[in-house]
Tab-separated table of C-alpha atoms in Angstrom:
chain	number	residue	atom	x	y	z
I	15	UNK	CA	87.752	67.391	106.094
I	16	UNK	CA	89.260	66.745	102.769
I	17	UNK	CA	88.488	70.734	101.774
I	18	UNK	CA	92.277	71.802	102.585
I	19	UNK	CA	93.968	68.180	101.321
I	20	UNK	CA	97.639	68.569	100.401
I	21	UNK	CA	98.719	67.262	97.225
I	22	UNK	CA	100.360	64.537	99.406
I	23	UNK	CA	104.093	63.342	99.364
I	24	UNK	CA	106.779	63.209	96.873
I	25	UNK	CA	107.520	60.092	94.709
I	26	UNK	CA	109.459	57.640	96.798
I	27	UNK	CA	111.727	57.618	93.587
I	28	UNK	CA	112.100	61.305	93.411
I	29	UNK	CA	115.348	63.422	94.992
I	30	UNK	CA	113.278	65.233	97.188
I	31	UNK	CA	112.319	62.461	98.928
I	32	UNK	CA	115.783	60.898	99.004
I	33	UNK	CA	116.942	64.375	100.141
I	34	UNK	CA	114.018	64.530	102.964
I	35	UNK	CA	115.031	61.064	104.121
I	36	UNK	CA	118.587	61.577	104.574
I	37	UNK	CA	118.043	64.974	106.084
I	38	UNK	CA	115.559	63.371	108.771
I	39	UNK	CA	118.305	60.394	109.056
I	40	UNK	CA	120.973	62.440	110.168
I	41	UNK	CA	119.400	65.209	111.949
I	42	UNK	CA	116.708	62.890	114.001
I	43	UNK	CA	118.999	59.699	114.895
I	44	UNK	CA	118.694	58.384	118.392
I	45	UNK	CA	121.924	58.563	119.093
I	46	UNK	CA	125.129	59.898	117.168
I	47	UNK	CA	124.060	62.121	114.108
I	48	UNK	CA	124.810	65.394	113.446
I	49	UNK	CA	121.965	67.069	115.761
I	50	UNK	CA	123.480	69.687	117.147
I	51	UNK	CA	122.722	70.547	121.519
I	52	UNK	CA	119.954	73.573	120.137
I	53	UNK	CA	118.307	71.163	118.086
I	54	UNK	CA	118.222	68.403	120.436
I	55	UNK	CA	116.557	71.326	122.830
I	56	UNK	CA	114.217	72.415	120.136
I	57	UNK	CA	113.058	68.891	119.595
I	58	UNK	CA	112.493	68.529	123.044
I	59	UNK	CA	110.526	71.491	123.780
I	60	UNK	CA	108.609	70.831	121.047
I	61	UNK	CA	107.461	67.678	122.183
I	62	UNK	CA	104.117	68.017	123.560
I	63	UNK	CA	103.487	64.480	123.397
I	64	UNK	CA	102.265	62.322	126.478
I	65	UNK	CA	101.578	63.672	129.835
I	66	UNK	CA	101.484	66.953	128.562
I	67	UNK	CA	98.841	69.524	127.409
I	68	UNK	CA	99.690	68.163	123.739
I	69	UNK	CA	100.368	71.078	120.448
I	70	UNK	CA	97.215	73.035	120.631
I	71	UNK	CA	97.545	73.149	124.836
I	72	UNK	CA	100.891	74.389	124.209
I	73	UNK	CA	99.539	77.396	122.013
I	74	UNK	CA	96.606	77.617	123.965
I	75	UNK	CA	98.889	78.627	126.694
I	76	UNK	CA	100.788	80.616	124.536
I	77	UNK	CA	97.754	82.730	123.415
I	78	UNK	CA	96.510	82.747	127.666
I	79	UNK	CA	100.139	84.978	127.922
I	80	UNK	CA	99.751	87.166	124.614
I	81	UNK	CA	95.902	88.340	125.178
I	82	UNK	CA	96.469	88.138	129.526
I	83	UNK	CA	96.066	92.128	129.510
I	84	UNK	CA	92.991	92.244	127.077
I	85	UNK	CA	89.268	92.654	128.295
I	86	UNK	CA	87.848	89.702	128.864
I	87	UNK	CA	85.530	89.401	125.475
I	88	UNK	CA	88.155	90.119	123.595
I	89	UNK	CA	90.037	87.341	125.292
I	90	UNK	CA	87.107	85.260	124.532
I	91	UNK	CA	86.716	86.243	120.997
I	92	UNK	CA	89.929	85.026	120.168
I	93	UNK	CA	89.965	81.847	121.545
I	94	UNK	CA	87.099	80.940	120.147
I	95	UNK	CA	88.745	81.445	116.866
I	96	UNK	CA	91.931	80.498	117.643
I	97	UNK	CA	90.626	76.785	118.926
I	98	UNK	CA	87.762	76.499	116.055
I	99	UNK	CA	90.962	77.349	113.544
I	100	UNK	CA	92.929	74.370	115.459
I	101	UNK	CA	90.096	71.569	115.502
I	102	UNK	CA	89.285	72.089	112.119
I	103	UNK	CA	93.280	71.803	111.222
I	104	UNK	CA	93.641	68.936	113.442
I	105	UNK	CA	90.421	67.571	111.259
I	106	UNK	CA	91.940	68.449	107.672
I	107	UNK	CA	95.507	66.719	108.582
I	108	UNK	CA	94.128	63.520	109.714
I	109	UNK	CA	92.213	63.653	106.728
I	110	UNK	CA	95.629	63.718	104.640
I	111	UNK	CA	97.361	61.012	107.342
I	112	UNK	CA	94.733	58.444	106.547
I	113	UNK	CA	94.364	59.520	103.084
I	114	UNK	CA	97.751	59.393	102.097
I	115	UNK	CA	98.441	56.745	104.829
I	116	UNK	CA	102.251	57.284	104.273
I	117	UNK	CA	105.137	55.635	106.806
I	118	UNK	CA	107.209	57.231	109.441
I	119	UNK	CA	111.205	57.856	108.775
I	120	UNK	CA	111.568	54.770	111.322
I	121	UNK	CA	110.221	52.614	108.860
I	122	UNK	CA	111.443	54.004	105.450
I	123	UNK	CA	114.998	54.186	107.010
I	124	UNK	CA	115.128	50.634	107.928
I	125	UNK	CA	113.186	49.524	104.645
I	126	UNK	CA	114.517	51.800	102.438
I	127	UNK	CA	115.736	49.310	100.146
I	128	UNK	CA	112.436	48.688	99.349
I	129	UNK	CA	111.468	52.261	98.282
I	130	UNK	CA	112.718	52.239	94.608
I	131	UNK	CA	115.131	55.159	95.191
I	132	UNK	CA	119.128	54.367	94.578
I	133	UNK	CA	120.180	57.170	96.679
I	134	UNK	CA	118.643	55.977	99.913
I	135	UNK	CA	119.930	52.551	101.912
I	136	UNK	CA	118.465	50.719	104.321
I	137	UNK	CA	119.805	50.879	108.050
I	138	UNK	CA	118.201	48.284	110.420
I	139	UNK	CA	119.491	49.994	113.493
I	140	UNK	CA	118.353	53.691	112.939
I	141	UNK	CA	115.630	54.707	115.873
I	142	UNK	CA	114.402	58.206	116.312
I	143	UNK	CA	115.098	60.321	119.134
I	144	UNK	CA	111.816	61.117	119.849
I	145	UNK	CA	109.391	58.211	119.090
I	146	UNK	CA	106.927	57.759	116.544
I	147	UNK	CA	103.618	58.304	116.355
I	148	UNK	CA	101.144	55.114	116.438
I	149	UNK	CA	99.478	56.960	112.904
I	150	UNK	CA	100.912	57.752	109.635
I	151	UNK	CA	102.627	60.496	108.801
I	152	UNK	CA	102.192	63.070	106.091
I	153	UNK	CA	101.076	66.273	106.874
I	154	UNK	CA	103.029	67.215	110.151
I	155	UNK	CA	100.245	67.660	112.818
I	156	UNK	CA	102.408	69.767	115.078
I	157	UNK	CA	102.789	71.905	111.751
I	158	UNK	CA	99.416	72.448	111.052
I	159	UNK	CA	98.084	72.703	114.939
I	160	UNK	CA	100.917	75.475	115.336
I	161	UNK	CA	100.445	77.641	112.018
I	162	UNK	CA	96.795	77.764	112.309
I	163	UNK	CA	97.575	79.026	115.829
I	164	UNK	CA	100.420	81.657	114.569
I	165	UNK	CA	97.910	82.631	111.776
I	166	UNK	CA	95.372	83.703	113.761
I	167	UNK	CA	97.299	85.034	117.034
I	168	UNK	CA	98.760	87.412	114.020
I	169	UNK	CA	94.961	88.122	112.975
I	170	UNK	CA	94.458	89.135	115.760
I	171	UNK	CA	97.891	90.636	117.767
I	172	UNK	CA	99.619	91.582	114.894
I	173	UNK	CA	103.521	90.073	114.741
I	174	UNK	CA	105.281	91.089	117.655
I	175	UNK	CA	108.427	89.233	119.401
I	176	UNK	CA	107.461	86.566	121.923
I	177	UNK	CA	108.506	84.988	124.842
I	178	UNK	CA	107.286	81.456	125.448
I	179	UNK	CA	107.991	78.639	127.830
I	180	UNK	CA	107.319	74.729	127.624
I	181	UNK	CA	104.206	72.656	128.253
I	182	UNK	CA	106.855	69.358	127.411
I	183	UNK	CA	108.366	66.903	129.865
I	184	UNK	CA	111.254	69.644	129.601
I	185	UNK	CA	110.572	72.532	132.749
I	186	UNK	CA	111.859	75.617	132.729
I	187	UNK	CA	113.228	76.022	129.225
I	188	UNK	CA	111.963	79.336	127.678
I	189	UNK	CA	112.644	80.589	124.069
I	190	UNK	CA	111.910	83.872	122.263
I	191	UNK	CA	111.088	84.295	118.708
I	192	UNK	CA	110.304	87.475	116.301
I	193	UNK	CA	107.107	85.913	115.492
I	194	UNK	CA	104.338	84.268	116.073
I	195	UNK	CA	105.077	82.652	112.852
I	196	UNK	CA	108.730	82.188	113.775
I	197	UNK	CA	107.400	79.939	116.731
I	198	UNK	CA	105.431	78.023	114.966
I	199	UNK	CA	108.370	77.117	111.809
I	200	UNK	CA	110.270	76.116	114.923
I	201	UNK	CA	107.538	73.976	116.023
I	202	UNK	CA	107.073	71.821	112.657
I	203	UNK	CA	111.142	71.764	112.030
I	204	UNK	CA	111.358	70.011	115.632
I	205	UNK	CA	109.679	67.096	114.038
I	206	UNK	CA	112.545	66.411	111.840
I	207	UNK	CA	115.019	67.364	114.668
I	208	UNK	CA	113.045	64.029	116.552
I	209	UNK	CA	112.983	62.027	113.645
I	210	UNK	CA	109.341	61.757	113.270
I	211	UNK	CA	108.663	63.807	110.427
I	212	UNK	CA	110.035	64.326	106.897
I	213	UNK	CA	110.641	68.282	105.696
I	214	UNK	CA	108.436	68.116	103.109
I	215	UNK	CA	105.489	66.866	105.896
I	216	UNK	CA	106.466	70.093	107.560
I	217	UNK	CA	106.410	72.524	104.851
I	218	UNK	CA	103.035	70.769	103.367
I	219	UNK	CA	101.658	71.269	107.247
I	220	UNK	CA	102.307	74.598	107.641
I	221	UNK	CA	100.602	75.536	104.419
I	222	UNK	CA	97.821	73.068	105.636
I	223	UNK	CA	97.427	75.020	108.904
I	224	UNK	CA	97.658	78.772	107.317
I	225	UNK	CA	94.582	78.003	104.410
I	226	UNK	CA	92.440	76.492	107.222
I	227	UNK	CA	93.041	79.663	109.574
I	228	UNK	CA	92.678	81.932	106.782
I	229	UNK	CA	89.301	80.205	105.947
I	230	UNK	CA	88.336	80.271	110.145
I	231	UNK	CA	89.143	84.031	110.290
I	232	UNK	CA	87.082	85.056	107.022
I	233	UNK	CA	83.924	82.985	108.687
I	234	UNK	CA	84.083	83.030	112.017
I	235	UNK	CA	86.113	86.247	113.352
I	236	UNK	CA	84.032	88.165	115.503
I	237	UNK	CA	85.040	91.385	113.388
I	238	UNK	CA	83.441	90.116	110.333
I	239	UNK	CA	80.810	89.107	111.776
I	240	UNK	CA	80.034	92.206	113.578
I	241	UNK	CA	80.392	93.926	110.185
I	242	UNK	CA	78.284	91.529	108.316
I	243	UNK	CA	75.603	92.187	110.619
């Protein structure tokens, strides 16, 4: 699992921490903040959290409405690399959470002046509007669940626009996006828009999930295999 480890998160000392922190403390506060109504949606449909179908049932889904007019093997063929690319990503960022074991912005927010770093001050009464997680939290899981997905719907679909609804609490909200990519830098920036996730747990994520897919495809697409045989 540690094959695709991230070189883990900034120094608690650094700027682009201090930057992250803020960032995630004004854009993912409960209440008040300067979230605007999209991101508060995007957050939301994003969620895939309990009672749902969770981030890889979301794409899952997804994929079930891009390949819905294929033959059926080919269907098959790409879900079987699609969820092999997913498992192993879920695999490689719990890896990095337990590695890395590093706290939610709940907890740095209200501890902050603990973390070293004069630009950031504590605030007792910040709560995200989504909440956290009972595991740590660098890399993003959403983030590397949904660019494993994109990577290989791409692989395999090419990039197209898409259409896609909701497998959150939130029915009947559908977006569109250019990309199968596009969706899933949506997906890992709703993180921060909840105020679960730092930016830097995104972007580290999303590179996470693309060199896991990448590896999935090379190995385990049925077109290379066909060819190596």
């Amino acid at each position: 699992a540690h094959q695709f480890r991230p070189p883990g998160p900034p120094a608690m000392t650094s700027g682009t921490y201090a930057r992250a922190l803020l960032e995630v403390e004004t854009l993912g506060r409960q209440i008040g903040g300067a979230r605007t109504d999209e991101q508060t949606l995007i957050a939301r449909f994003w969620e895939d959290g309990m009672q749902t179908s969770t981030p890889s049932g979301h794409w899952n889904a997804i994929a079930l409405q891009e390949i819905a007019g294929l033959p059926l093997a080919k269907q098959l063929d790409i879900l079987l690399v699609l969820n092999i690319a997913m498992a192993d990503a879920g695999m490689a960022a719990w890896d990095a959470k337990y590695h890395y074991r590093f706290w939610r912005p709940v907890t740095a927010i209200q501890e902050a002046s603990v973390d070293g770093n004069p630009q950031t001050s504590s605030d007792s009464r910040w709560w995200p509007y989504i909440q956290s997680p009972m595991f740590p939290e660098y890399v993003s899981g959403h983030s590397a669940f949904s660019s494993a997905a994109a990577t290989v719907l791409s692989h395999f679909l090419g990039s197209h626009p898409i259409t896609i609804g909701t497998e959150s609490m939130v029915g009947g909200i559908k977006r569109s996006f250019a990309s199968f990519d596009a969706a899933a830098e949506e997906a890992g920036r709703s993180r921060i828009y909840g105020g679960i996730h730092f930016q830097f747990s995104n972007w580290d994520g999303l590179e996470l999930g693309r060199r896991v897919a990448d590896w999935t495809i090379s190995r385990l697409s049925p077109i290379a295999l066909a060819s190596a045989n």
